[in-house]
Short mmCIF file of C-alpha atoms in Angstrom, two decimals:
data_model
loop_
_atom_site.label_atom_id
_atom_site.label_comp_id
_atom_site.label_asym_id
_atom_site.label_seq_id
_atom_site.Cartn_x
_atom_site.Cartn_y
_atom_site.Cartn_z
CA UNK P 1 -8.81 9.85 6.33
CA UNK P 2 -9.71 6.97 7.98
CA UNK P 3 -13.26 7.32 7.85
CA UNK P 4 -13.05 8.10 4.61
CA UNK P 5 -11.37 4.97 3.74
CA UNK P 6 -14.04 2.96 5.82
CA UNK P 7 -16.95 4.38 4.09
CA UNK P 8 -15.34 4.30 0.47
CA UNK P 9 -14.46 0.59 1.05
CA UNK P 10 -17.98 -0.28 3.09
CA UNK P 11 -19.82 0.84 -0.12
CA UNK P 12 -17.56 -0.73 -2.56
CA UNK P 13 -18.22 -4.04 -0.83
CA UNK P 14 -21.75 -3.44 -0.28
CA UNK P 15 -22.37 -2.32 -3.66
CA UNK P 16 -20.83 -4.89 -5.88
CA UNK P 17 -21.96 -7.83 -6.60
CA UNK P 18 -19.89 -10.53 -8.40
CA UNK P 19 -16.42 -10.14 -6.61
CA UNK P 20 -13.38 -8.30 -6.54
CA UNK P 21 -13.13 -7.40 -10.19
CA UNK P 22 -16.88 -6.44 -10.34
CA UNK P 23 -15.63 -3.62 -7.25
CA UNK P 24 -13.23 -1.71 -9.93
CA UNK P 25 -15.69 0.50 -11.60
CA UNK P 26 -16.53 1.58 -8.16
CA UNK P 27 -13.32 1.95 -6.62
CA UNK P 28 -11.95 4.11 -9.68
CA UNK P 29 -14.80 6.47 -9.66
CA UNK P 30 -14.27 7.14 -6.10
CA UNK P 31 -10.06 6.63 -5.80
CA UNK P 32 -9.60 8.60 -8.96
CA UNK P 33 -12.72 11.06 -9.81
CA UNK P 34 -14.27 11.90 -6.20
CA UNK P 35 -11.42 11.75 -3.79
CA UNK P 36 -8.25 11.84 -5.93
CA UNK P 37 -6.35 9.69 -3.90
CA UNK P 38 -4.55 8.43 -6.69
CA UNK P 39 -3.87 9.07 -10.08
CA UNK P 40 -4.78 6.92 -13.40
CA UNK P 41 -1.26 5.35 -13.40
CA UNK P 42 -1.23 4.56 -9.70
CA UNK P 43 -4.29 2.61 -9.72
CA UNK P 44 -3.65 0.50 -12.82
CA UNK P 45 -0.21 -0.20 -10.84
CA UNK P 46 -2.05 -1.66 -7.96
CA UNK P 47 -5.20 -3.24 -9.80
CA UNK P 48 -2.27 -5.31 -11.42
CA UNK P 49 -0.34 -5.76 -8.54
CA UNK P 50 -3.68 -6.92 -6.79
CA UNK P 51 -4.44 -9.31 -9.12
CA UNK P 52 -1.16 -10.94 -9.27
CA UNK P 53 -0.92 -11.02 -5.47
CA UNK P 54 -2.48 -13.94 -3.70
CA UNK P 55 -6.06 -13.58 -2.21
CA UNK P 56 -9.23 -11.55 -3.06
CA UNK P 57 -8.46 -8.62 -5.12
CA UNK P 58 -11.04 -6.47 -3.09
CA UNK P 59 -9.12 -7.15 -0.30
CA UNK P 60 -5.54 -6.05 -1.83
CA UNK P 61 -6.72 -3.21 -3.52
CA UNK P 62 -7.92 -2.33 -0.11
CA UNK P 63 -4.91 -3.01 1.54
CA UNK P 64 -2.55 -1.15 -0.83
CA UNK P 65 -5.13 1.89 -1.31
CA UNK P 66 -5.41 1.99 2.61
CA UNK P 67 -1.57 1.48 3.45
CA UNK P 68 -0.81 4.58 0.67
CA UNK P 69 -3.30 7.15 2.11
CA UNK P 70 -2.98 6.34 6.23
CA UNK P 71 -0.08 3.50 6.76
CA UNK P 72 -0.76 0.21 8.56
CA UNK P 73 -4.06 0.88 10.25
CA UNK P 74 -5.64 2.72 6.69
CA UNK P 75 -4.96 -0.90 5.16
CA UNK P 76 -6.55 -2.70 8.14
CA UNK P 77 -9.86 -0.08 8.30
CA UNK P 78 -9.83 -0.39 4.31
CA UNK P 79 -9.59 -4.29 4.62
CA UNK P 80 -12.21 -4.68 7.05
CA UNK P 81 -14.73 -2.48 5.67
CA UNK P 82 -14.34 -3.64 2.02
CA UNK P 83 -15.17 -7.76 3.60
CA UNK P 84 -17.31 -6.27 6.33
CA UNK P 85 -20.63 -6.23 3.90
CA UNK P 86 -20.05 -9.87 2.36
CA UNK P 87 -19.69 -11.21 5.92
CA UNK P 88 -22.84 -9.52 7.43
CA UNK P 89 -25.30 -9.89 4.06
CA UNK P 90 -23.55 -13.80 4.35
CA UNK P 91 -24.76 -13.84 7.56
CA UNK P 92 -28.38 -12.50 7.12
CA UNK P 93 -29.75 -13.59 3.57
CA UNK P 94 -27.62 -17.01 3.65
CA UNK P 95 -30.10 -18.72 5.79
CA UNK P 96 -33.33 -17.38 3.48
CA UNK P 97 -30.90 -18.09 -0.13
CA UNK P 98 -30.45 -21.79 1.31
CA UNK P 99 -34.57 -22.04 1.90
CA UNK P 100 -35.42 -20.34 -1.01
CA UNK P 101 -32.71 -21.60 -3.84
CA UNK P 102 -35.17 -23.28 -5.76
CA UNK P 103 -37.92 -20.89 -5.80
CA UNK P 104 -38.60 -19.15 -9.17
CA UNK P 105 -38.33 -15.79 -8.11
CA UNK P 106 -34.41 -16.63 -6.66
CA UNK P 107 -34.26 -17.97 -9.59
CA UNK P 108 -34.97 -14.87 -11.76
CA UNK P 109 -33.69 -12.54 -9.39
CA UNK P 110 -29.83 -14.51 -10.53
CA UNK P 111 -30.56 -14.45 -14.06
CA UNK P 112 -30.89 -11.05 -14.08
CA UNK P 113 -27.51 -10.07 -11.77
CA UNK P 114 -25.50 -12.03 -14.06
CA UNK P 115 -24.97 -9.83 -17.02
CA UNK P 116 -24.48 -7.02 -14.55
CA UNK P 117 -21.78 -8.33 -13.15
CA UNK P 118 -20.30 -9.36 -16.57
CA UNK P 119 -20.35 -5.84 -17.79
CA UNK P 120 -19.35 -4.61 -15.00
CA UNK P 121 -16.15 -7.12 -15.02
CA UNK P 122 -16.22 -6.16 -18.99
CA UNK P 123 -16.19 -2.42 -18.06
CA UNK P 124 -13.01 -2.60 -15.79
CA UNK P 125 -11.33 -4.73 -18.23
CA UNK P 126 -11.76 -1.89 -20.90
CA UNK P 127 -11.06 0.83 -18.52
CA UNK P 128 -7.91 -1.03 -17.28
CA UNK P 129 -6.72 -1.37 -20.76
CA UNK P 130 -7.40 2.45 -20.98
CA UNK P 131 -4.87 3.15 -18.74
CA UNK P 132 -2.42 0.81 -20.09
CA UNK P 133 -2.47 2.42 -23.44
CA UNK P 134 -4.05 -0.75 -25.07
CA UNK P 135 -7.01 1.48 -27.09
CA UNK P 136 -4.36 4.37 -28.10
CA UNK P 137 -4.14 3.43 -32.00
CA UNK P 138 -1.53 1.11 -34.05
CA UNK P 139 1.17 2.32 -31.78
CA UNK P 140 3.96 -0.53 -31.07
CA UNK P 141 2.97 -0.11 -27.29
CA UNK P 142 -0.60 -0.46 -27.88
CA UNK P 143 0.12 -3.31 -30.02
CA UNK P 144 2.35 -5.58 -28.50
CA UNK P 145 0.27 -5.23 -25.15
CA UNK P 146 -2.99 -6.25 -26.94
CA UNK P 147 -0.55 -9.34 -28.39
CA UNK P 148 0.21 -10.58 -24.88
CA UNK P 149 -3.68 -10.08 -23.54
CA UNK P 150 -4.50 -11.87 -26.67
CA UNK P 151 -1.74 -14.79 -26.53
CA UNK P 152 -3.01 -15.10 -22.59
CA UNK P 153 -6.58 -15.18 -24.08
CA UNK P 154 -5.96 -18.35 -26.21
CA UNK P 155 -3.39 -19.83 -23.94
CA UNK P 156 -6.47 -20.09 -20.68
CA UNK P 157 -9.30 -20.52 -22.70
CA UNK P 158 -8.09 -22.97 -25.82
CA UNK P 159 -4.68 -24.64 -24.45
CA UNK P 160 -6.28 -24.38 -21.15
CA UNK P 161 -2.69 -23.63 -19.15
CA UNK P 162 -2.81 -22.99 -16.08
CA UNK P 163 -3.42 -18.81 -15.03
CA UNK P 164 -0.30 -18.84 -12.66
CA UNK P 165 1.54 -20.31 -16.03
CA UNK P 166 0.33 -17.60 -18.34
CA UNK P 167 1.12 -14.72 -16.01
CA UNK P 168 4.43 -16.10 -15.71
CA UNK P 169 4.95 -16.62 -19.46
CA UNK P 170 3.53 -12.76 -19.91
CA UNK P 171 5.29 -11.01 -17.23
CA UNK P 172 8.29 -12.71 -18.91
CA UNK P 173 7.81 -11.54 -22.80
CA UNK P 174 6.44 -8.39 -21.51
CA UNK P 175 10.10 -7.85 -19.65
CA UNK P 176 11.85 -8.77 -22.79
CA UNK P 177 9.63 -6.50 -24.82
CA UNK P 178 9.33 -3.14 -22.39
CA UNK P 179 12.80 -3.75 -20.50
#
C-alpha cells in the first residue's frame, strides 16, 4: 500500500502543472477509477476539507488520502512523494528558467501551459460540483448550492471580501440551509 501511495502521489506531483487544484483530475482518476481507494462521496469530503484546511491542497489531500489507506506513515510517504517532484524539477530547471526567462521560446512554452492548467482547474471544479449534486436539475439541493457558489463568486471577485470571509459566510448559510 505504501508503494502504491508513493507512486500515485509521485506522478500526481510530477504530472501537474499549475498547483494543487490542477492535481484533482489526476488524483480522482487514480483514487476513484484505478485503485478505488475511495468512493465519489469520500473524495469530495476531503477535496473540501483540503481546501479549507491551511496549506497546499496537494499536500492535504495527500495527507488525508495517505492517513485513510495506511495510518501515520501512508500520510507521510503520500506527503513526501506528492512535494518530492516540485522540489527536485525546482532544483534542476530553476537555475536554466532564471537564465532563460526572457527568451522567446520560455516565453511561448508559458503561454501555451496556461490554458491547460485553467481547464484543468475548470475540469475539477465541474467534476467537484458533480459530486455535490450541483448539475442534477432544478432540484432545491442543486439549487441552493449553485446560490452559495454563486453568492461566493460575486462576493471575491466584485465586493472583493476576503476568501477566509466568504467561506465563513458560506459554511454558515449552508448550515442554516442543510442542518
Amino acid at each position: 500500500m505504501l508503494l502504491g501511495l508513493f507512486v500515485v502521489f509521485f506522478l500526481a506531483g510530477l504530472v501537474s502543472f499549475g498547483g494543487g487544484y490542477a492535481m484533482i483530475p489526476f488524483i480522482q482518476e487514480e483514487v476513484l477509477h484505478r485503485r478505488h481507494w475511495m468512493d465519489a462521496a469520500q473524495l469530495a469530503d476531503v477535496i473540501a476539507v483540503a481546501g479549507m484546511s491551511p496549506g497546499p491542497i496537494a499536500a492535504n489531500i495527500a495527507a488525508a488520502v495517505g492517513y485513510q489507506k495506511a495510518g501515520l506513515a501512508g500520510a507521510v510517504v503520500a506527503v513526501t512523494a506528492v512535494v518530492l517532484p516540485s522540489f527536485l524539477v525546482i532544483l534542476a530547471a530553476g537555475k536554466l528558467l532564471v537564465r532563460h526567462r526572457g527568451h522567446l521560446l520560455t516565453k511561448s512554452a508559458f503561454y501555451g501551459l496556461r490554458p491547460v492548467v485553467t481547464g484543468m482547474i475548470a475540469w475539477a471544479a465541474f467534476t467537484f460540483a458533480q459530486y455535490a449534486g450541483m448539475t442534477e436539475g432544478a432540484t432545491w439541493f442543486a439549487l441552493s448550492q449553485f446560490l452559495i457558489f454563486a453568492g461566493s463568486l460575486w462576493a471575491l471577485t466584485r465586493l472583493h471580501k476576503h476568501p477566509f470571509s466568504v467561506l465563513i459566510l458560506s459554511g454558515l448559510v449552508g448550515a442554516a440551509l442543510y442542518g
